[in-house]
JSON list of C-alpha atoms in Angstrom, two decimals:
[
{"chain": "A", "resi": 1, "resn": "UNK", "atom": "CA", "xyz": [-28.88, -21.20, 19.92]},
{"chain": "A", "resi": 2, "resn": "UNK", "atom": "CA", "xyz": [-25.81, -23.13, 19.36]},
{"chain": "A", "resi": 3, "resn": "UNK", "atom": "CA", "xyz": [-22.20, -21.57, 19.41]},
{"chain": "A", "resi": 4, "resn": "UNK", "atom": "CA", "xyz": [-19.35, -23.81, 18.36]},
{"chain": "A", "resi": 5, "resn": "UNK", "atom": "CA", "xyz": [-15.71, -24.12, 17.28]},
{"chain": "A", "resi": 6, "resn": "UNK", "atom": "CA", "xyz": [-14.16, -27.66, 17.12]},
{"chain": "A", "resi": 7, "resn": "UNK", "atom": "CA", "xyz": [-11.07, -28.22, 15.76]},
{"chain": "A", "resi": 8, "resn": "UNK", "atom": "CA", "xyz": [-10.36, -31.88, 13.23]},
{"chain": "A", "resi": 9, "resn": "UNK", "atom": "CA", "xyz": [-6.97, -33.17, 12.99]},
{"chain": "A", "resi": 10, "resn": "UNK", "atom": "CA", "xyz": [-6.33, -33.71, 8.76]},
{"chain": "A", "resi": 11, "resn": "UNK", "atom": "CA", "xyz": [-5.18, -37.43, 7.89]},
{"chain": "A", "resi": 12, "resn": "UNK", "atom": "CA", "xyz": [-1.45, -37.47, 7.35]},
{"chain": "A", "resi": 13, "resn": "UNK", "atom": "CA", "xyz": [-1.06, -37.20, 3.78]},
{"chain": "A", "resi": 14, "resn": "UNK", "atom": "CA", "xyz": [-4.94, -35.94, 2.96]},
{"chain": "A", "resi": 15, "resn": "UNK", "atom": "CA", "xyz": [-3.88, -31.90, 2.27]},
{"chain": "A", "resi": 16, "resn": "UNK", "atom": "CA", "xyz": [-4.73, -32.16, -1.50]},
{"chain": "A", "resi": 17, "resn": "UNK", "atom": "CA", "xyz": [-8.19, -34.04, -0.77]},
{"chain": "A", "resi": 18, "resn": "UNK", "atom": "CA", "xyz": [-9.13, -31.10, 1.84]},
{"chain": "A", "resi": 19, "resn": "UNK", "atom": "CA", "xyz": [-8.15, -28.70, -0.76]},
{"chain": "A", "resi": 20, "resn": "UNK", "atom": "CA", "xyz": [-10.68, -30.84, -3.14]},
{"chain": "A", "resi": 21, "resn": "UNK", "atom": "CA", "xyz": [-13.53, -30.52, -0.69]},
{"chain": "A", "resi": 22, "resn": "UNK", "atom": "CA", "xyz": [-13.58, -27.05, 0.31]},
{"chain": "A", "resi": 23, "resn": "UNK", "atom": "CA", "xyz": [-13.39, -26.52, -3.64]},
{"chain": "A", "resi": 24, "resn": "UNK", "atom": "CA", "xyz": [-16.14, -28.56, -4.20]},
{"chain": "A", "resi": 25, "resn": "UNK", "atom": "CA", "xyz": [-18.31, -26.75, -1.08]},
{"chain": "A", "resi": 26, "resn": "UNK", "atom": "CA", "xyz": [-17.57, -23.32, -2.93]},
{"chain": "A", "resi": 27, "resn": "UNK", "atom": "CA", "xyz": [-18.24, -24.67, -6.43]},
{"chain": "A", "resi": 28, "resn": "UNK", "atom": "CA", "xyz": [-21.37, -25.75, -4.86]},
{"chain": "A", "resi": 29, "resn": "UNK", "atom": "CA", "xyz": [-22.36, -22.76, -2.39]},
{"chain": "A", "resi": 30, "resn": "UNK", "atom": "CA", "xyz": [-25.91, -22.53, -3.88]},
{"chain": "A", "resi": 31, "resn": "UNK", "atom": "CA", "xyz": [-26.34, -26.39, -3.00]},
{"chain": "A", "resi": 32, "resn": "UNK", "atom": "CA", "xyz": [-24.79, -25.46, 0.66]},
{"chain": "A", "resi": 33, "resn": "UNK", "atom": "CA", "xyz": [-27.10, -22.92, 1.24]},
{"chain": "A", "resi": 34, "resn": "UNK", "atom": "CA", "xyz": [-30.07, -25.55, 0.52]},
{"chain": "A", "resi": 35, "resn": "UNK", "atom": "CA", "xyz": [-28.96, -27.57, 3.04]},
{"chain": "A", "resi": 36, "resn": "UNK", "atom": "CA", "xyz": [-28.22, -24.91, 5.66]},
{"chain": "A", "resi": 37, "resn": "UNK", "atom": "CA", "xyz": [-31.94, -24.08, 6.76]},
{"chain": "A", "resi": 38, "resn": "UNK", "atom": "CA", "xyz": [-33.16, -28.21, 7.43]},
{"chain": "A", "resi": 39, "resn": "UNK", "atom": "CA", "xyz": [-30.34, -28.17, 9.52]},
{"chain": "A", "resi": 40, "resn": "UNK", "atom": "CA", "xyz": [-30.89, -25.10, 11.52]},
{"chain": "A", "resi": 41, "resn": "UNK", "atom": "CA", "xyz": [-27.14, -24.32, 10.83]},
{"chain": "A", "resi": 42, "resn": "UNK", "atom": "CA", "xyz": [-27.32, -20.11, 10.53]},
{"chain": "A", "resi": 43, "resn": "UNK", "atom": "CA", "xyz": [-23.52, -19.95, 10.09]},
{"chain": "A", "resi": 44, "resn": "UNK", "atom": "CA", "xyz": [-20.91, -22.24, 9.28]},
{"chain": "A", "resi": 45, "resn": "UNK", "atom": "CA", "xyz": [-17.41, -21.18, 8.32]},
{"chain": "A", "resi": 46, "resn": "UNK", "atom": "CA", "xyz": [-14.19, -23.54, 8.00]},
{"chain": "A", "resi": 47, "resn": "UNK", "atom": "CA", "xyz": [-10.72, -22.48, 8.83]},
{"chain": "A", "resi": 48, "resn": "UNK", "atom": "CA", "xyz": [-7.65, -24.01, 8.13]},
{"chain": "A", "resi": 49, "resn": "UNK", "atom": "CA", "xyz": [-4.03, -24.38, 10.43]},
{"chain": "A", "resi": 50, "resn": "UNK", "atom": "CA", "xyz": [-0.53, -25.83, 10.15]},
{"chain": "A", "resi": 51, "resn": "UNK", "atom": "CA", "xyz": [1.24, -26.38, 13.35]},
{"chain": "A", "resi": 52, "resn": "UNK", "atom": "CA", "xyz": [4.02, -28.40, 13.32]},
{"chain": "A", "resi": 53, "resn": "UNK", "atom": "CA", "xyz": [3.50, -29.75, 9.91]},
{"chain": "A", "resi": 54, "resn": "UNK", "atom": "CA", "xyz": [0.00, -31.19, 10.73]},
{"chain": "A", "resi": 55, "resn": "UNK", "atom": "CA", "xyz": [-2.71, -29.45, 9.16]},
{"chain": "A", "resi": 56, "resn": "UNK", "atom": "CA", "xyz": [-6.07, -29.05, 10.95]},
{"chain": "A", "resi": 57, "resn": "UNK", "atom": "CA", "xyz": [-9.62, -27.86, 10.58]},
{"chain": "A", "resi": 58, "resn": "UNK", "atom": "CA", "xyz": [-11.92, -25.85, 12.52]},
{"chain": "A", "resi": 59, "resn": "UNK", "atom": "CA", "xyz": [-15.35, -25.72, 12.08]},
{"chain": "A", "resi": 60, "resn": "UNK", "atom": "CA", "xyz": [-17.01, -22.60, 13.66]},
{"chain": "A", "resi": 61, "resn": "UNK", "atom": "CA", "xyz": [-20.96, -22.51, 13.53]},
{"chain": "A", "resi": 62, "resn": "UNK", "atom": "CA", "xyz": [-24.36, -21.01, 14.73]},
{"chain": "A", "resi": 63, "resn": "UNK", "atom": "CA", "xyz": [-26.90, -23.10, 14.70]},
{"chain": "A", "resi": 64, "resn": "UNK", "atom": "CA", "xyz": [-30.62, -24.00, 16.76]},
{"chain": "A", "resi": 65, "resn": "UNK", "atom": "CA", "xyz": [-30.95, -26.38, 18.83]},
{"chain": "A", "resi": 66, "resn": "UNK", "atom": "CA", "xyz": [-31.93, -29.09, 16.91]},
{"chain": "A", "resi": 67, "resn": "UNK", "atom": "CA", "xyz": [-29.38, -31.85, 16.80]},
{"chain": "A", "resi": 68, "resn": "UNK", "atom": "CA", "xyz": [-29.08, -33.02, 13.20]},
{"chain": "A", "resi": 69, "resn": "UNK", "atom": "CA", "xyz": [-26.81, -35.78, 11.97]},
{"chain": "A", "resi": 70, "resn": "UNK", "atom": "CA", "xyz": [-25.72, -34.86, 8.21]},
{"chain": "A", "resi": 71, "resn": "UNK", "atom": "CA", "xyz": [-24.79, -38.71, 7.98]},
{"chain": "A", "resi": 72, "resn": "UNK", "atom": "CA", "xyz": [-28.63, -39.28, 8.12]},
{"chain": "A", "resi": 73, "resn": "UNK", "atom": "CA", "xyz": [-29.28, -36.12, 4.95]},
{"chain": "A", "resi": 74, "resn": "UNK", "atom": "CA", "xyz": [-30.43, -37.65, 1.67]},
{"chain": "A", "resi": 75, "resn": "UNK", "atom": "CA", "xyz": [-29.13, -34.06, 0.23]},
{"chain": "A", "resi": 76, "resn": "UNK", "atom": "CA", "xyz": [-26.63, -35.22, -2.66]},
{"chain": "A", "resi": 77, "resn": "UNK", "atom": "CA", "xyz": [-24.06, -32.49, -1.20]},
{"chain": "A", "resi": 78, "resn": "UNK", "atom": "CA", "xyz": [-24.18, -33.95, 2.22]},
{"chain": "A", "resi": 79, "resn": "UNK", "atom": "CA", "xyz": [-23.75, -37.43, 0.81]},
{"chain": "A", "resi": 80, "resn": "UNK", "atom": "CA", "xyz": [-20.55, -36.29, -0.39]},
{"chain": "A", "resi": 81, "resn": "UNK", "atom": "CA", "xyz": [-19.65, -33.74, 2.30]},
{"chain": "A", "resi": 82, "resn": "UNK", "atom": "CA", "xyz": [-19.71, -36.82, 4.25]},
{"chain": "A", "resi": 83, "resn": "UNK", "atom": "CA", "xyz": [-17.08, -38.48, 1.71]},
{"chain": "A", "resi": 84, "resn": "UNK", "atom": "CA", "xyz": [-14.67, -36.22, 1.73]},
{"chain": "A", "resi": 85, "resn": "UNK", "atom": "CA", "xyz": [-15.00, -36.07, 5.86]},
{"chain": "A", "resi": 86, "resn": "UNK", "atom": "CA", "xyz": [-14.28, -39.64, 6.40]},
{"chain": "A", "resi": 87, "resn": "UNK", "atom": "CA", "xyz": [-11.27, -39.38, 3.43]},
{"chain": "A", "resi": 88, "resn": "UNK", "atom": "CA", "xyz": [-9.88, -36.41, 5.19]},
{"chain": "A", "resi": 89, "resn": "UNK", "atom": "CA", "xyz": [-10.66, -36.62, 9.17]},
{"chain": "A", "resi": 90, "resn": "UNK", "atom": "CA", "xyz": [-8.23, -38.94, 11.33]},
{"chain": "A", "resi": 91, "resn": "UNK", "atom": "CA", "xyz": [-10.51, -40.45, 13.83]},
{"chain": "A", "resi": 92, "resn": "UNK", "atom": "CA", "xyz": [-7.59, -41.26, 15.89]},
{"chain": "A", "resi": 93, "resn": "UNK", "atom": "CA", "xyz": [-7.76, -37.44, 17.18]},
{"chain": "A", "resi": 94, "resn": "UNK", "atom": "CA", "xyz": [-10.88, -36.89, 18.69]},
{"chain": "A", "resi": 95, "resn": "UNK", "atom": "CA", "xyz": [-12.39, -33.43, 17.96]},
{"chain": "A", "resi": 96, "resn": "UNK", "atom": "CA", "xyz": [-11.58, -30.30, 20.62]},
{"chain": "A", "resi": 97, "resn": "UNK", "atom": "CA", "xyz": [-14.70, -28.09, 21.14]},
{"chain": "A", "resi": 98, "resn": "UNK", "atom": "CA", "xyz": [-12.92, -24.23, 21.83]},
{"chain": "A", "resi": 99, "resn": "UNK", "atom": "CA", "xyz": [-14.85, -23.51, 25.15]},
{"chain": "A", "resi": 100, "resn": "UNK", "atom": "CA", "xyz": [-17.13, -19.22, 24.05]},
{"chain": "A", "resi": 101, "resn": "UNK", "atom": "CA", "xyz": [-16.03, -16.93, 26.19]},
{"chain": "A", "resi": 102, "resn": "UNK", "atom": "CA", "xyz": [-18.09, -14.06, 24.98]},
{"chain": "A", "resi": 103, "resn": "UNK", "atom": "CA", "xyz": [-20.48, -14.06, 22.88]},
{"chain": "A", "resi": 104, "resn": "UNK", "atom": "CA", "xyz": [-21.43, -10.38, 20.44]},
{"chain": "A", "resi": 105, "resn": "UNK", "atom": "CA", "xyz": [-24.48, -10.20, 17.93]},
{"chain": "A", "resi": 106, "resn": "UNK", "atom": "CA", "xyz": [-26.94, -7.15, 17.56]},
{"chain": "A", "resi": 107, "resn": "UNK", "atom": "CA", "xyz": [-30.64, -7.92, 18.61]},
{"chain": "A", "resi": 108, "resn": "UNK", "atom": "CA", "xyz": [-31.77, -8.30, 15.48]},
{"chain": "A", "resi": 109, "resn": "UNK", "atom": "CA", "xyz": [-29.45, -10.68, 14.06]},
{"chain": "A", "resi": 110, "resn": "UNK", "atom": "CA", "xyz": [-30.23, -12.52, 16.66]},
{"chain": "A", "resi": 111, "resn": "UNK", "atom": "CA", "xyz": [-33.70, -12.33, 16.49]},
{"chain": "A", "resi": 112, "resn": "UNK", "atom": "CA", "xyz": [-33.21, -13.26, 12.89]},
{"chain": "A", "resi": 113, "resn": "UNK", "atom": "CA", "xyz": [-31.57, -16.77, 13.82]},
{"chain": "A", "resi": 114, "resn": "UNK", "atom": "CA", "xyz": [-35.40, -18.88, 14.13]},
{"chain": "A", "resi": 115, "resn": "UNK", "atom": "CA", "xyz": [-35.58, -22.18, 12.31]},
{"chain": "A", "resi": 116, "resn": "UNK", "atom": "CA", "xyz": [-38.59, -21.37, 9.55]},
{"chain": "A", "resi": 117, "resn": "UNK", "atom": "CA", "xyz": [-42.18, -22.69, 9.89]}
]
């Protein structure tokens, strides 16, 4: 199992599309959760900062150990998830992955967390 939290820098100037996108993944939460299990992804949750005037993202997930490239889905919502990410993602700043210092789950959530047959 896979912990993560990386934090995206926002384009300058991109605020209202980010605001678009995480609209359009809760408008489309039932399409989200379709594409959760192919993916092995068991929880994914966005967060949002300002600091200094630049606004950031940070993607916090648990996921197997499968490596899968959502660039590569055919799912219509990744397609576009996709989109919005290189609209509102400044590839000048390259991701920082927040290092797990501890790590607290019961058993048999855990145990719950198995890609399906």
């Amino acid at each position: 199992m896979r912990i993560e939290l990386t934090r995206f820098r926002v384009r300058d100037g991109a605020g209202e599309r980010v605001a678009e996108w995480m609209g359009f993944l809760n408008a489309n939460a039932e399409a989200v959760r379709e594409t959760l299990e192919p993916e092995q992804m068991y929880v994914e949750t966005i967060f949002t900062e300002k600091v200094e005037g630049v606004q950031y993202l940070y993607w916090y997930s648990v996921q197997g150990e499968v490596d899968v490239d959502v660039a590569l889905s055919e799912h219509w919502l990744d397609q576009h998830h996709v989109t919005f990410w290189r609209e509102c993602i400044d590839d000048e700043y390259p991701p920082v992955d927040l290092t797990p210092l501890v790590h607290m789950v019961p058993e048999r959530v855990i145990a719950s967390m198995k890609p399906l047959d």
